[in-house]
Structure formats: C-alpha cells, structure tokens
Short mmCIF file of C-alpha atoms in Angstrom, two decimals:
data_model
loop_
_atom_site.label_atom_id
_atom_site.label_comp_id
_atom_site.label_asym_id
_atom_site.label_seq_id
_atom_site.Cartn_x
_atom_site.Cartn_y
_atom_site.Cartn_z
CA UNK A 250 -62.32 65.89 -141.64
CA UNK A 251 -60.31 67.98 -143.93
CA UNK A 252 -59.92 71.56 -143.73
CA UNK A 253 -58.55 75.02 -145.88
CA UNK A 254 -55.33 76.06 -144.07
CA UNK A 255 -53.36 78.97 -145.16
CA UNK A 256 -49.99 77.62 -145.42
CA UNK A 257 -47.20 77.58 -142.53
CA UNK A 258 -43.99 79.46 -143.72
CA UNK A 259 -42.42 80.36 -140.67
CA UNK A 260 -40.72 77.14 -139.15
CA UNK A 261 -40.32 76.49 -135.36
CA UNK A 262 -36.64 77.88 -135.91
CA UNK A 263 -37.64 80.82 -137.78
CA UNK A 264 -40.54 81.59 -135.12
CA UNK A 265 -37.82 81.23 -132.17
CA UNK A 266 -35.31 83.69 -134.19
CA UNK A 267 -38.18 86.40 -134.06
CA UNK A 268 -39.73 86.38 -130.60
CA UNK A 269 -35.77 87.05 -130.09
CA UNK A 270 -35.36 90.13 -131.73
CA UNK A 271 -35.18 93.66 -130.18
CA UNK A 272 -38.56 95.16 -129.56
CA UNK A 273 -40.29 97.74 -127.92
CA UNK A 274 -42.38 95.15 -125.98
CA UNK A 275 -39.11 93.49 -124.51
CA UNK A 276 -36.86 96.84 -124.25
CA UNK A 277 -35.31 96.23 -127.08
CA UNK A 278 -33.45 93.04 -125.64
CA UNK A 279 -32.88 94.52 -121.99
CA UNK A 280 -36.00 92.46 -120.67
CA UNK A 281 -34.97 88.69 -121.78
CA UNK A 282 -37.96 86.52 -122.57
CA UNK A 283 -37.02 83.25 -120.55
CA UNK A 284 -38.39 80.31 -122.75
CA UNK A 285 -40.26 78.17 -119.54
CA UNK A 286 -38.54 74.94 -121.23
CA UNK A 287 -35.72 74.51 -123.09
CA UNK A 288 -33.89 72.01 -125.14
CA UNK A 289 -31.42 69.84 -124.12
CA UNK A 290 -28.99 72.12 -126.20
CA UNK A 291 -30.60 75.51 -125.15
CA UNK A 292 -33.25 76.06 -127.75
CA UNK A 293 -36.53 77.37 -126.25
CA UNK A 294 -38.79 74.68 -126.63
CA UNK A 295 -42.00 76.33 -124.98
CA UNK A 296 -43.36 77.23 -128.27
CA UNK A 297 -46.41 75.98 -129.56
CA UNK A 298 -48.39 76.22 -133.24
CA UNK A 299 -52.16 76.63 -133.19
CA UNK A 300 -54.86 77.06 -136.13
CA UNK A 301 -56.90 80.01 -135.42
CA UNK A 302 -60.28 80.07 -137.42
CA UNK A 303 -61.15 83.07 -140.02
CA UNK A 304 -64.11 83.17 -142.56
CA UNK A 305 -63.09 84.13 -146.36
CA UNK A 306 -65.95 86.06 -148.05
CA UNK A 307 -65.89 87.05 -151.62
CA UNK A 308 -68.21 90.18 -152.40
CA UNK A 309 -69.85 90.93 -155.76
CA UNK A 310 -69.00 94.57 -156.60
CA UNK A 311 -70.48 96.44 -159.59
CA UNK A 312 -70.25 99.98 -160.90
CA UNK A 313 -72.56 100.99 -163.53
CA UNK A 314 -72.22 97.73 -165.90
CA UNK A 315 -69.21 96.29 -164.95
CA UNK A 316 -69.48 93.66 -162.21
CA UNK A 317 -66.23 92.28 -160.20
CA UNK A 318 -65.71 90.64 -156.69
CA UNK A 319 -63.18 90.84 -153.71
CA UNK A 320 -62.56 88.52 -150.77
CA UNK A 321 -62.29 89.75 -147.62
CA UNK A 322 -61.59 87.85 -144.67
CA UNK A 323 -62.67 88.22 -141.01
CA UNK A 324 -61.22 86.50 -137.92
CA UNK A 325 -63.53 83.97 -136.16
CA UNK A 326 -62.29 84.57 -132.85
CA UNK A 327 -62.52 88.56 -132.46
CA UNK A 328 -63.85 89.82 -135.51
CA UNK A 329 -61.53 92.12 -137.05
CA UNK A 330 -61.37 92.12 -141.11
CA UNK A 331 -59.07 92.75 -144.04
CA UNK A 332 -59.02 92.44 -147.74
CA UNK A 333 -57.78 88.91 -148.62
CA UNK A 334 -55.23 88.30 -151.40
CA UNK A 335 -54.27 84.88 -150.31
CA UNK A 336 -57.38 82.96 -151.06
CA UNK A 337 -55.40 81.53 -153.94
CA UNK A 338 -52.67 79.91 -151.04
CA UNK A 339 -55.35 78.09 -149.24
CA UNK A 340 -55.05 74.56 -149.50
CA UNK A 341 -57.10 71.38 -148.20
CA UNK A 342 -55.33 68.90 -146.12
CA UNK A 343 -56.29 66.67 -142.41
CA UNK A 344 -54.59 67.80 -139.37
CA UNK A 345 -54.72 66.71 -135.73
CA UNK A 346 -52.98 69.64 -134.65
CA UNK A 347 -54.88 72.50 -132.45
CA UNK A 348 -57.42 74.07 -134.35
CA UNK A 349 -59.32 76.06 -132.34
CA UNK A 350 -63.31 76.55 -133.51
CA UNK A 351 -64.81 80.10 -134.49
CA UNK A 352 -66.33 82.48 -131.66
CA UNK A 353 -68.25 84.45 -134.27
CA UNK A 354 -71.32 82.85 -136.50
CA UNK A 355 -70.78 82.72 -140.27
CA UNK A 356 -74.02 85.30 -140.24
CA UNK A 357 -71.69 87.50 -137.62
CA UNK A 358 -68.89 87.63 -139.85
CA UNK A 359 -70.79 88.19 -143.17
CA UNK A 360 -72.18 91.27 -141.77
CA UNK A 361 -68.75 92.37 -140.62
CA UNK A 362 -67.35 91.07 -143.75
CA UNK A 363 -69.57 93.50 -145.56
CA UNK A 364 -69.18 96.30 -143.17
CA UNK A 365 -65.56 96.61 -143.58
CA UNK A 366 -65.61 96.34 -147.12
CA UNK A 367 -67.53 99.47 -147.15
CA UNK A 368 -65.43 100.94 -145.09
CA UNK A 369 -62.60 100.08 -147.76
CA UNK A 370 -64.57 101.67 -150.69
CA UNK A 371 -65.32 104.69 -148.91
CA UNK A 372 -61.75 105.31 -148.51
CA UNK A 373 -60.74 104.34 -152.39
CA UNK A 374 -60.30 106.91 -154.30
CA UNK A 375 -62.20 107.34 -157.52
CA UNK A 376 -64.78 105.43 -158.46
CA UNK A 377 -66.40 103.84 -155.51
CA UNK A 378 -68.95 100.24 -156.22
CA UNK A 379 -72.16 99.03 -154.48
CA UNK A 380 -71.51 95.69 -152.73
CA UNK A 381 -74.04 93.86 -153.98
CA UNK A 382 -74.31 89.52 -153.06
CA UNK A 383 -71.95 87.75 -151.43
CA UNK A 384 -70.45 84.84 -153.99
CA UNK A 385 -68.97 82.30 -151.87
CA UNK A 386 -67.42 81.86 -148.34
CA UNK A 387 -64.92 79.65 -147.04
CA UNK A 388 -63.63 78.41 -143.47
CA UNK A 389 -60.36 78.15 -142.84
CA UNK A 390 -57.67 78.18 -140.35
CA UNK A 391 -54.00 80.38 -140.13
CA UNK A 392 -51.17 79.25 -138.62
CA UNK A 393 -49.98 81.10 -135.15
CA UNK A 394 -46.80 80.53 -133.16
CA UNK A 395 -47.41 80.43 -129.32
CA UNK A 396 -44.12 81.30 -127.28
CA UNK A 397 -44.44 80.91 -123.70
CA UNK A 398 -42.32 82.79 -121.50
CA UNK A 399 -41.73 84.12 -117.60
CA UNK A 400 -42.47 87.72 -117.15
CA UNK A 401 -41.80 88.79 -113.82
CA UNK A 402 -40.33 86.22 -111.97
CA UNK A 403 -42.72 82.83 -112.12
CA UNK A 404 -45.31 84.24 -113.81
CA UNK A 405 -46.40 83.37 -117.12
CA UNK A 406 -46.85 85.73 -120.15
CA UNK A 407 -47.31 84.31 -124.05
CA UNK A 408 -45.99 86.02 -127.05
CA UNK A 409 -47.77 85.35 -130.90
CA UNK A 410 -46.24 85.40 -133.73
CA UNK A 411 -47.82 85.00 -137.41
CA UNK A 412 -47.02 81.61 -138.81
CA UNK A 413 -47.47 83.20 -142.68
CA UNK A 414 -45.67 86.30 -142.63
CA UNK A 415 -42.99 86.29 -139.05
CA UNK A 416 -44.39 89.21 -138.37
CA UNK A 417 -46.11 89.98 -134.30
CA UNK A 418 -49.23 90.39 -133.79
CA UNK A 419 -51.80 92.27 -131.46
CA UNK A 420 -53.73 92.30 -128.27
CA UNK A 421 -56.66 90.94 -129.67
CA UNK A 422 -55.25 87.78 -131.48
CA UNK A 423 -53.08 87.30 -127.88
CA UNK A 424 -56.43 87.89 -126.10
CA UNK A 425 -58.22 85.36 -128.46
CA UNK A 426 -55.62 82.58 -128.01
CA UNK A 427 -55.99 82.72 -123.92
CA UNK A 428 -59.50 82.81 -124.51
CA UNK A 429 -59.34 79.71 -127.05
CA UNK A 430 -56.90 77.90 -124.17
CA UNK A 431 -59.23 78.32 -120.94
CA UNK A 432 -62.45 77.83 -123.20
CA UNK A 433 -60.61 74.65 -124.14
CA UNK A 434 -60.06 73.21 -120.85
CA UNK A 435 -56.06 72.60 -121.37
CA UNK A 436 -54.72 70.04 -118.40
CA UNK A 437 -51.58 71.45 -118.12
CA UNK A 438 -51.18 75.23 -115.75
CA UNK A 439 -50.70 77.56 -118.88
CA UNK A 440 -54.10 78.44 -119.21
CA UNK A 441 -54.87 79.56 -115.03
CA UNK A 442 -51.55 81.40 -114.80
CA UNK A 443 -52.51 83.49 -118.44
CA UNK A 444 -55.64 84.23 -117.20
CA UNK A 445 -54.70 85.37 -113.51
CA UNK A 446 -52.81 88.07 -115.30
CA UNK A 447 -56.18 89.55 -116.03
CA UNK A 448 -55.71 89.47 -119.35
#
C-alpha cells in the first residue's frame, strides 16, 4: 500500500563517510567503530536503512482576524515534536523496505502535536495566536541509517544517523530503533545482543 516518505538524501556511501568522522561519542577517532561486516573491498557493510513513523499535523492559528496554519510533526515511536517545514518534500511511493509502525495513537500525537506548538508560541516573540482546529494530518515515514558496530570487544552497539540531513541523532531515536527491532521479532542476533546492553 503506498505511503508519504520524506525523501532519502544521504546515500549508503554518504551515511558510511559520517558514522566515520571524529566525535565526542567515539573520542574523536581514538575509539574505532569496527563495522561487524565488511565488504569484500573493506567498506563497512553492516549498515542498514529503516523508515521510522512520524505524524504531520497542520494547526489553524488565528490572531484577532487573521487566520493562518503551521505543521508540526511528532515522532510515532517516542513522541518528541518539531515545527515541520518539509511537508512540501513528502512524496507517495510503495516500498518493501523496513518501515516500522507507530508506538503512539494519532489521538496521542495530536495532543502532543498541540502541546508543543504552544510551547513554540509562548516562546515567539510578539504577537502570540490561539491554536484553534487542527486542518489535516498525515502519516509518514523518515529515512534512518542503522550502523552496526562492536563496542567493547564482541559486543554489539548501533549508531543512527538521519537519512535527510547526515546529521546524528539522539538517545531516544537509538532507543526507539532497538525497541522497533526486538518488538519486531528480527531472526538474526542483533536485536538480543542490543538489548542485553540494557539499553
């Protein structure tokens, strides 16, 4: 069945370039992430790409007589919200890559959806509108880059990556895709090692 998918800019090359880079989390190259496969001509090749699920919401706004909207977007796994400025990008296609279904009810998300954009007009500056209906709401999926690694000898650790703009991205989105992985019953021993970290 076809879906909204915010589109995949960062390729499997791109992806491997940045879980490279110097960081904080990996001592700023002193701690090597070991890729658990590679390629036959040394390219990690224990990186994955998953869909994770989000809600768009667009909000009617209105301030004395004028009357205006904003999307905001909330993540179907953990929650967390943002203004959305790339409803425009999202585009309807089939895939039968991993896309993993929401934890959080549409009803869930609404009410964070219009939580948090309170708690973005509270902090404008200026003139400040009432949220008023919500106009329309939309499903869809973002890309994520999955790069499995050992940490510590034979254990196994996973680092994300954001498929749309390179950039990392946090505990709770890492915490979400282990979650997603056990909840999905994978065959393979990812899934038991993540979660015997105790994360």
């Amino acid at each position: 069945m076809p879906a909204l998918f915010l589109p995949l800019r960062i390729n499997a090359d791109d992806a491997r370039r940045q879980f490279a880079l110097r960081r904080f989390t990996n001592l700023y190259g002193l701690r090597r992430r070991r890729p658990i496969k590679r390629t036959a001509d040394g390219k990690a090749a224990s990186l994955e790409l998953v869909w994770m699920p989000a809600y768009a919401f667009r909000l009617e706004l209105t301030h004395k007589e004028v009357r205006s909207s904003a999307w905001i977007t909330v993540d179907a796994s953990f929650g967390s919200c943002a203004i959305f400025e790339r409803v425009s990008l999202l585009y309807e296609r089939e895939t039968e890559e991993a896309c993993f279904p929401p934890r959080i009810s549409v009803e869930d998300a609404e009410h964070r959806a219009r939580r948090g954009m309170l708690r973005y007009v509270l902090r404008k500056r200026g003139t400040k509108p009432m949220i008023e209906n919500t106009l329309e709401m939309r499903p869809y999926y973002a890309p994520v880059w999955v790069y499995y690694f050992y940490r510590f000898g034979k254990k196994i650790d996973i680092a994300i990556l954001d498929g749309y703009t390179g950039g990392p991205m946090g505990g709770q989105m890492r915490v979400a895709i282990i979650n997603a992985f056990i909840a999905q019953g994978k065959t393979d021993d990812r899934a038991p090692d993540l979660e015997s970290e105790g994360h």
